[in-house]
Short mmCIF file of C-alpha atoms and ligand atoms in Angstrom, two decimals:
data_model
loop_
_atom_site.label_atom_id
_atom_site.label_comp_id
_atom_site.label_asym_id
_atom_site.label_seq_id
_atom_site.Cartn_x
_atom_site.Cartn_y
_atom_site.Cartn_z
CA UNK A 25 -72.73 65.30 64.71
CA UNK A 26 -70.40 66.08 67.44
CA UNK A 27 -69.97 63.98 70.94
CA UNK A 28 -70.56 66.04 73.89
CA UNK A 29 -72.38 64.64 76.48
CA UNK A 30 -73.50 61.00 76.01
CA UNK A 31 -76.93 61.58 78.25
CA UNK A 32 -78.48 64.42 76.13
CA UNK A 33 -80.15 62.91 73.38
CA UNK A 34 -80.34 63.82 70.15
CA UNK A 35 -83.22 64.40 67.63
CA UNK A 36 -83.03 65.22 64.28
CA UNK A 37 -86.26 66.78 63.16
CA UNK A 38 -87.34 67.45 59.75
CA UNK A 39 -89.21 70.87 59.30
CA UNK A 40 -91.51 72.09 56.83
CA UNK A 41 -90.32 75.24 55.10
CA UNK A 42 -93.49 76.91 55.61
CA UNK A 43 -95.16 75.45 58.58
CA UNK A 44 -92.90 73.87 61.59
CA UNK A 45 -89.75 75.64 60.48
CA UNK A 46 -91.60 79.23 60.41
CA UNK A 47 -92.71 77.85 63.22
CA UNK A 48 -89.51 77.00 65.12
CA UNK A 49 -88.29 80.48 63.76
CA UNK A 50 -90.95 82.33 65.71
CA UNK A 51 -90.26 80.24 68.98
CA UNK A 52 -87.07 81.65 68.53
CA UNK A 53 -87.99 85.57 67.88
CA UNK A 54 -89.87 85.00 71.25
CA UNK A 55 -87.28 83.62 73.11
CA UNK A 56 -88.94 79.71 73.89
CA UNK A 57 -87.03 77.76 75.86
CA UNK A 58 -86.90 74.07 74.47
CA UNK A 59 -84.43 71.54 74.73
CA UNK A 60 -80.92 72.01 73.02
CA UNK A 61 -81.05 68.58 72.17
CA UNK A 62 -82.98 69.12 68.26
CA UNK A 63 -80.66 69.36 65.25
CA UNK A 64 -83.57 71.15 62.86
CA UNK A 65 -83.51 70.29 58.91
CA UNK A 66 -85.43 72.55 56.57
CA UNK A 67 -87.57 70.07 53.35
CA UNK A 68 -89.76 72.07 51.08
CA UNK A 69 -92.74 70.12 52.38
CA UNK A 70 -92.93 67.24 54.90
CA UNK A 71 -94.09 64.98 52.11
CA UNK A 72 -90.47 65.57 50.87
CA UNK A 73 -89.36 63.15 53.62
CA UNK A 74 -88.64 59.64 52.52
CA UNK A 75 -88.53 56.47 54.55
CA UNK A 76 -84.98 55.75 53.40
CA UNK A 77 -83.94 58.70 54.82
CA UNK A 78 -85.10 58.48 58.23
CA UNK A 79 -83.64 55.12 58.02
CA UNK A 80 -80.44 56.67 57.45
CA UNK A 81 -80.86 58.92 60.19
CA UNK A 82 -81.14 56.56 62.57
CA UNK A 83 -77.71 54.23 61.21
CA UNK A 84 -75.77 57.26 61.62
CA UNK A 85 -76.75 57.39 65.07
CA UNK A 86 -79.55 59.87 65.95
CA UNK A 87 -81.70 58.97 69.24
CA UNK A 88 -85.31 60.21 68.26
CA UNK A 89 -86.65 61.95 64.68
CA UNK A 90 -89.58 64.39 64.19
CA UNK A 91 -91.35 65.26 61.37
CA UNK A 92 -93.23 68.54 61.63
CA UNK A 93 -95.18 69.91 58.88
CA UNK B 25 -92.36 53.84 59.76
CA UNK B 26 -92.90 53.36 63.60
CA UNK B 27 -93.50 49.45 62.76
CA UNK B 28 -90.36 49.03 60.98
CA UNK B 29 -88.46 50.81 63.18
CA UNK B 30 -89.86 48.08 66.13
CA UNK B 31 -89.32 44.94 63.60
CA UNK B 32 -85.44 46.51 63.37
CA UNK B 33 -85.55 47.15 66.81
CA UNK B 34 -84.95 50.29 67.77
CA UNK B 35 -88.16 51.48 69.01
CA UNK B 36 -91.48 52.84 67.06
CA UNK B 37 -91.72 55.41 69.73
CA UNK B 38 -88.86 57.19 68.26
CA UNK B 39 -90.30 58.60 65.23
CA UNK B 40 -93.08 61.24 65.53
CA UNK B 41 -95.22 63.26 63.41
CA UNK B 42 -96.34 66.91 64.22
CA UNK B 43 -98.62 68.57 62.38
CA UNK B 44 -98.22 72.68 63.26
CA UNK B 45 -98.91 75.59 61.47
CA UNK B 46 -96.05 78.43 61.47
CA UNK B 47 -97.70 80.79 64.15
CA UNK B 48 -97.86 77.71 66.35
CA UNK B 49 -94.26 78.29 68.43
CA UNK B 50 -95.42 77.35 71.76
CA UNK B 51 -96.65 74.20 70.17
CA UNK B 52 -93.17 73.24 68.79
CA UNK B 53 -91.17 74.05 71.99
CA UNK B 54 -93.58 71.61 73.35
CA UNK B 55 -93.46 69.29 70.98
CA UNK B 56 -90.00 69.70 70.95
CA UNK B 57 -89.94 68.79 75.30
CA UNK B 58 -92.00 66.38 74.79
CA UNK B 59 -89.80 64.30 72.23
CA UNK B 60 -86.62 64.64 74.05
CA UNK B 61 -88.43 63.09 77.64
CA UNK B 62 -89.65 60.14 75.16
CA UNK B 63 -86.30 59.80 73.82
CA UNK B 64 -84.73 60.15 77.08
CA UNK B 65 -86.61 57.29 78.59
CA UNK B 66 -85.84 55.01 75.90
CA UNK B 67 -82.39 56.04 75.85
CA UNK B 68 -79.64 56.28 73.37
CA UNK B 69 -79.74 54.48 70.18
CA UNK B 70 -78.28 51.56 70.82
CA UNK B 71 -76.27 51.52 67.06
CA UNK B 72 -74.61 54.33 68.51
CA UNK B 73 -72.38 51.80 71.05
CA UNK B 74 -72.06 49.78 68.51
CA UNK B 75 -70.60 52.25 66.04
CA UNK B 76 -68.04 53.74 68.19
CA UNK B 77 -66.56 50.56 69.04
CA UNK B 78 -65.61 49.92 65.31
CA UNK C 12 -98.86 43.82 36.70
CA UNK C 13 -97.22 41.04 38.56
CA UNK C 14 -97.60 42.24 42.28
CA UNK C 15 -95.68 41.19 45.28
CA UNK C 16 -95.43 42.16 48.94
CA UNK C 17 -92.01 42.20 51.09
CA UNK C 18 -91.45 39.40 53.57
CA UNK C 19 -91.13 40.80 56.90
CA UNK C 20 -88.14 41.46 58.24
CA UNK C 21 -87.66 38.34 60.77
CA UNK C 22 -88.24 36.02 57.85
CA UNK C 23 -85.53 38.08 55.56
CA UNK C 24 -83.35 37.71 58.29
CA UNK C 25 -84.01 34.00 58.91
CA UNK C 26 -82.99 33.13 55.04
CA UNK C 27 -79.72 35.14 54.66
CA UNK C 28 -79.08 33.04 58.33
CA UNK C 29 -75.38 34.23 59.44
CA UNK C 30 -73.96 35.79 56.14
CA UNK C 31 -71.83 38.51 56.33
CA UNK C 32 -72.05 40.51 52.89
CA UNK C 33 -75.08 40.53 51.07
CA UNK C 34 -76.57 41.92 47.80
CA UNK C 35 -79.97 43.50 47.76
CA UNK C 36 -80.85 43.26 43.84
CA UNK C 37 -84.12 45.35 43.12
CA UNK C 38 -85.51 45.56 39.82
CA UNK C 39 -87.41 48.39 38.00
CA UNK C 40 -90.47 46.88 36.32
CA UNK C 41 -93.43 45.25 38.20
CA UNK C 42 -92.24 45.32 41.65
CA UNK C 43 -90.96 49.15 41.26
CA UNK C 44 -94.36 50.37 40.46
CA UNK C 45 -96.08 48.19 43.18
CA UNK C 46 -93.72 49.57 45.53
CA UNK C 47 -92.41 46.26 46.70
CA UNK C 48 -88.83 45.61 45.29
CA UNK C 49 -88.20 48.69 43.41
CA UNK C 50 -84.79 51.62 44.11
CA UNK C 51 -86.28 53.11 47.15
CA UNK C 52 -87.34 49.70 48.61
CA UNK C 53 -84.37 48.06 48.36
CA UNK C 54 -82.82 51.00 50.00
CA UNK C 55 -84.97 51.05 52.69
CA UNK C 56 -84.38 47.13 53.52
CA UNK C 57 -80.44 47.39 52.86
CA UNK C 58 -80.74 50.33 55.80
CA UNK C 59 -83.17 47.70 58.06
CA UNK C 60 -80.78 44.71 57.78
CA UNK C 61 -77.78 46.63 58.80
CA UNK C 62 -79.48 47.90 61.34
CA UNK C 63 -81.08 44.70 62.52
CA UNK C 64 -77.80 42.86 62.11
CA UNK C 65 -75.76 45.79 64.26
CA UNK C 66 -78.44 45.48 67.07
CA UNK C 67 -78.23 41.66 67.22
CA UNK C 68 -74.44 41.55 67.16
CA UNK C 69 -73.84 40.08 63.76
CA UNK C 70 -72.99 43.06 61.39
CA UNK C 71 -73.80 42.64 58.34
CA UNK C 72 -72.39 44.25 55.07
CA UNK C 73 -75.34 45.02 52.92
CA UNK C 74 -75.34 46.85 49.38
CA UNK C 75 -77.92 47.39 46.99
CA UNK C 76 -78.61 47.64 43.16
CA UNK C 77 -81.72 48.04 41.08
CA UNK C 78 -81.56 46.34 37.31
CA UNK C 79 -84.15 47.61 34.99
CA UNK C 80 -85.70 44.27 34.44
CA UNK C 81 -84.55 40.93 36.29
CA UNK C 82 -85.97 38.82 34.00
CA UNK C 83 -84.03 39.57 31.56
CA UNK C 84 -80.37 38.25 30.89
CA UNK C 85 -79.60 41.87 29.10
CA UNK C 86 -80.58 43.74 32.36
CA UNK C 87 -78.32 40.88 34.67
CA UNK C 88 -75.66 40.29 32.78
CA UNK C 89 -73.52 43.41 34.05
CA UNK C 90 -74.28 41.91 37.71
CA UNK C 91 -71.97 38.90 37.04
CA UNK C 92 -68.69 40.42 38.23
CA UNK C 93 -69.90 41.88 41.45
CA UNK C 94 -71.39 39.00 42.84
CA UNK C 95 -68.18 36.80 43.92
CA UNK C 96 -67.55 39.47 46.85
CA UNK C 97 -71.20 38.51 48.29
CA UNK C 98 -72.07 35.23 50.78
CA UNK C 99 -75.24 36.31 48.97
CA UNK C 100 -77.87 37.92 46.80
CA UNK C 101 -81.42 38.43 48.07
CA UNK C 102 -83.82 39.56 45.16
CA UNK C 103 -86.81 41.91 45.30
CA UNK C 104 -88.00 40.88 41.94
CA UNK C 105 -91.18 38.52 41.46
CA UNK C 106 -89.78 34.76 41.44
CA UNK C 107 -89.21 34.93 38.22
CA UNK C 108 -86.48 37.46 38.48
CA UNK C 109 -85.09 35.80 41.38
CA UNK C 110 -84.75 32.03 39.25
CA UNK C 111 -83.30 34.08 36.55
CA UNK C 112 -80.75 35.16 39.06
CA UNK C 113 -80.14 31.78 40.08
CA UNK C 114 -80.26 30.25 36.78
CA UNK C 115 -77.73 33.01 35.04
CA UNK C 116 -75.15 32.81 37.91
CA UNK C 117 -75.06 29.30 39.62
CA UNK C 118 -71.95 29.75 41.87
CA UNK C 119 -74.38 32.99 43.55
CA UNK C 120 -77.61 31.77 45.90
CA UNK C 121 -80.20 34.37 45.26
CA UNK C 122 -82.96 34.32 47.61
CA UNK C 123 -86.24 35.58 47.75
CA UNK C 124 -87.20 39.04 50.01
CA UNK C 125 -90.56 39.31 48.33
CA UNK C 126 -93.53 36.90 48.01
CA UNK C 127 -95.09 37.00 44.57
CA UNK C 128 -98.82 37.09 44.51
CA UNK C 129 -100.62 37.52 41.64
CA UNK C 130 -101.73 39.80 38.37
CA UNK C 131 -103.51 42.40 39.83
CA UNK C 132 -105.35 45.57 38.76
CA UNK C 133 -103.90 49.13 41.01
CA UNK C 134 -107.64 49.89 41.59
CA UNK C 135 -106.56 52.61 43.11
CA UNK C 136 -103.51 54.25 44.96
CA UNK C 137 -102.07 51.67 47.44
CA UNK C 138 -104.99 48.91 46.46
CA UNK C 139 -104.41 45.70 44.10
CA UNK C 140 -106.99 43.82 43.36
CA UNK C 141 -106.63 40.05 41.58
CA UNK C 142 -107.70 40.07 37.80
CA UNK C 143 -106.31 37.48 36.08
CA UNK C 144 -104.83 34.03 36.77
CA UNK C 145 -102.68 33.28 33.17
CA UNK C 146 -105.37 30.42 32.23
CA UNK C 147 -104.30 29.94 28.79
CA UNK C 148 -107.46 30.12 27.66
CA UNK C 149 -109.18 33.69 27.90
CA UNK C 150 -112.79 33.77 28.45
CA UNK C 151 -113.04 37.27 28.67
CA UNK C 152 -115.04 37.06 25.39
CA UNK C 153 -117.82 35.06 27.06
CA UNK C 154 -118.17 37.16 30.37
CA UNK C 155 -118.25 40.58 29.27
CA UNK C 156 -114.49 41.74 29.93
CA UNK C 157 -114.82 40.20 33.68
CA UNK C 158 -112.62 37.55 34.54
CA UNK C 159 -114.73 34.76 36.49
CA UNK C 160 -111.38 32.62 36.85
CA UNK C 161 -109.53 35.16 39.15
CA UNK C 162 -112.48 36.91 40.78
CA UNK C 163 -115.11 34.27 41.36
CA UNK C 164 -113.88 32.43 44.45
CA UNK C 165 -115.11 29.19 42.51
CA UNK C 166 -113.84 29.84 39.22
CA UNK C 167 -117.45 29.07 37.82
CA UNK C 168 -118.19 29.20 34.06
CA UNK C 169 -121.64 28.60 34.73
CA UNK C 170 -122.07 31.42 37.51
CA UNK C 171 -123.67 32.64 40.01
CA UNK C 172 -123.66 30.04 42.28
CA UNK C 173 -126.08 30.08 45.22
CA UNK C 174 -123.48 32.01 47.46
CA UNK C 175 -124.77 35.28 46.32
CA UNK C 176 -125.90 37.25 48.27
CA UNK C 177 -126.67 41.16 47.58
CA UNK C 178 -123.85 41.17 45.05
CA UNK C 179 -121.26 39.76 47.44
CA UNK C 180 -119.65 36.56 47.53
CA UNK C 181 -120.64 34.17 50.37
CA UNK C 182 -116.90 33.34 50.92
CA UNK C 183 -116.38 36.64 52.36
CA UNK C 184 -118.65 39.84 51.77
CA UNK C 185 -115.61 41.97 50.88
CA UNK C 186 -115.52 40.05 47.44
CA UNK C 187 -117.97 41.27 44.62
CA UNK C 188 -119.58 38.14 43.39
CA UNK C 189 -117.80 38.24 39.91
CA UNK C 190 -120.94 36.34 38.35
CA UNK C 191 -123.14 39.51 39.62
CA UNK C 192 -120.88 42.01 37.69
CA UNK C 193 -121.02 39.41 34.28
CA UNK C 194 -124.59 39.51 34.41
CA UNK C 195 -124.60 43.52 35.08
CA UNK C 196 -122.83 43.68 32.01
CA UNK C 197 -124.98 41.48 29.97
CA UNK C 198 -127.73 43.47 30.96
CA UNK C 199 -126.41 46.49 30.43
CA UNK C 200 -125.66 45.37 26.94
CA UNK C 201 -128.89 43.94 26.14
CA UNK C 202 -127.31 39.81 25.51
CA UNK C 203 -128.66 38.24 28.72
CA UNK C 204 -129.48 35.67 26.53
CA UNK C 205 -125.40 34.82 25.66
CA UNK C 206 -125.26 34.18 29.47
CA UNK C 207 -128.06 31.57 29.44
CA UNK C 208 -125.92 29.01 27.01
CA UNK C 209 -124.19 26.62 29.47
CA UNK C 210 -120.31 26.39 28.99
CA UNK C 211 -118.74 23.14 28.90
CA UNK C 212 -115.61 22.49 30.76
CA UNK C 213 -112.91 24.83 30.50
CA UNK C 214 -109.47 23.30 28.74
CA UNK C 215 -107.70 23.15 31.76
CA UNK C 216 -104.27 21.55 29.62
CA UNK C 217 -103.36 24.75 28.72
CA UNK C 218 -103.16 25.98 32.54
CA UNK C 219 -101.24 25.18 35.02
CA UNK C 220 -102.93 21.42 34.31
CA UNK C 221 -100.42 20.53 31.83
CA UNK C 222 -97.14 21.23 34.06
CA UNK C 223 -95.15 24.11 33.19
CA UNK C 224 -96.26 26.43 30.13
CA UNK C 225 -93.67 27.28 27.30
CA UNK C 226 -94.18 29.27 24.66
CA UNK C 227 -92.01 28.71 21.38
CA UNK C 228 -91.94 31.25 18.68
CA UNK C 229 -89.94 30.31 15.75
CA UNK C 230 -90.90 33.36 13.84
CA UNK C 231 -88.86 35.26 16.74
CA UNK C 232 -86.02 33.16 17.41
CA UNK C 233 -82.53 33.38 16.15
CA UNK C 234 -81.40 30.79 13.71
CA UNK C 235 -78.12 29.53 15.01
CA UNK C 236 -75.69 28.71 11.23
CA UNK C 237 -73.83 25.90 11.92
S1 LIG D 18 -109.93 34.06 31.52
FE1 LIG D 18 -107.88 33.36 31.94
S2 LIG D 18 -106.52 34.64 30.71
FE2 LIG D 18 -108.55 35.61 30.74
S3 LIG D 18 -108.39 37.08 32.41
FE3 LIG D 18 -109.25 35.21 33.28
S4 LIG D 18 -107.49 34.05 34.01
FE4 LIG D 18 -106.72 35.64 32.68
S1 LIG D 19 -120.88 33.93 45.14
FE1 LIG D 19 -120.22 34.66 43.14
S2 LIG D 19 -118.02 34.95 43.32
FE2 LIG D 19 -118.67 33.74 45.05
S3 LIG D 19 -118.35 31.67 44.40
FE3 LIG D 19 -120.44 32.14 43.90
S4 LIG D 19 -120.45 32.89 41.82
FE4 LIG D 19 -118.33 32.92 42.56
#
């Protein structure tokens, strides 16, 4: 992840393929506003999300995680 | 999850679980606000600091 | 299967006290499919401790490895010439993998991140229930396939006592009275009557009575030519 600005934090969120992500597409095809500050990874299914790897996610640094399925 | 993440330290407040369906975009950009104020009370992860300085 | 449960955290940390480069050793029986000490778990701890360590200013180094079996020198053995670079090992094997560990490689302290505790029965997904203590001298034969050893709270032989109450044990109602389910069975088998002769004292030598249990097999063992 790049450094920009050490104030805006950043959340990695993990997105079901067929639920949140579809969703976060739409929000985009009608121009939502929402903070810049969400780096947005696409699983198959939440379930795919494993404990380890939000671990990870948080030793390389990231402020907050979501998981939206 | 949110209990080990307060035994390491680093705050069970920042992990969260959404449950949306995919015509629900309002609901993410929300969801989406809401999770960056949490995370911008807390503040930064504090292993960041400590990473950079290595 | 042997079942064990991770320490927490603050208590791992306590043991490994100020090293710097530790070994997370996982193994791929028991523990794996109790979810305790298996690949993932050991991942997930290596990833707490160095973030636990970071946060309270003592990095540590932490790497991990999963052995099939740790109770076996076959499945240890390759671990030998790793283990110089580490302060120390921390096992999440039952305590028998972690004493195998410490007998196999004496120069390496292997400590334990799980507590072992006990045989138990994955009743169903994310439940283990207690159903057999390693007696020595299975009575399964006398109590319709229901172990009164592990599940009654009194170990009776002559059961019930007069703590049942509505099939629960008067210890705490979340136990089944184990004498209530032996005589269910009888019942439901017609041999009441098998339940009725009084059982003399166990033999006790051949548990955990007689000091440690060894088993010798001289049929299986390999016959060293001088
Ligand atoms: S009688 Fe002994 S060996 Fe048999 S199940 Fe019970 S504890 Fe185990
Ligand atoms: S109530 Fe049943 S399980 Fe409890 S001690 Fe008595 S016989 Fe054993």
């Amino acid at each position: 992840m790049a450094e920009k600005s050490v104030s805006e934090p950043r959340i990695l969120a993990f997105c079901c393929r067929y639920c949140a992500y579809a969703a976060a597409d739409l929000a985009g095809a009608m121009r939502l506003r929402y903070a810049p500050s969400i780096r947005i990874v696409e699983v198959p299914c939440s379930g795919r999300v494993e404990v380890g790897e939000m671990l990870h996610a948080f030793e390389r640094g990231v402020d907050g995680l979501m998981v939206a399925g | 999850m949110a209990d080990l993440l307060d035994q390491i330290g680093l705050g069970g407040e920042r992990v969260r679980m959404v449950n949306l369906s995919s015509a629900m975009a309002v609901q993410f950009a929300e969801a989406v606000e809401a999770m960056t104020e949490t995370v911008r009370e807390l503040g930064p992860n504090p292993l960041r600091d400590a990473q950079h300085t290595e | 299967m042997i079942v064990g449960e991770q320490k927490p955290l603050e208590e791992i940390m306590g043991l490994l006290g100020d090293a710097r480069k530790v070994l997370i050793v996982g193994c791929g029986t028991c523990v794996t499919v109790c979810f305790a000490g298996g690949e993932k778990e050991v991942g997930i701890l290596a990833s707490a401790l160095r973030m636990k360590s970071k946060l309270e200013g003592h990095s540590m180094e932490v790497d991990e490895v999963t052995v099939q079996r740790q109770c076996e020198w076959e499945y240890i053995d390759p671990l030998q010439p790793q283990l110089k670079e580490y302060d120390v090992v921390l096992s999440l094997a039952c305590g028998i993998g972690v004493q195998a560990m410490n007998e196999r490689f004496p120069d390496a302290l292997t400590l334990p991140g799980l507590n072992t505790t006990s045989l138990s029965l994955p009743v169903e997904q994310g439940v283990w229930e207690e159903r057999c203590q390693a007696c020595g001298d299975c009575i399964l034969g006398l109590t319709f396939g229901i172990c009164p050893i592990a599940r009654c709270s009194k170990q009776l032989l002559n059961g019930p006592c007069g703590g049942s109450q509505n099939g629960v044990c008067e210890v705490d109602p979340d136990i089944p009275c184990a004498w209530q389910l032996i005589w269910e069975r009888a019942v439901a088998f017609g041999q009441v009557e098998r339940l009725l002769e009084i059982q003399p004292p166990k033999n006790w030598s051949v548990s955990r009575d007689g000091g440690p249990r060894k088993i010798v097999r001289e049929d299986l063992r390999l016959t060293h030519v001088e």
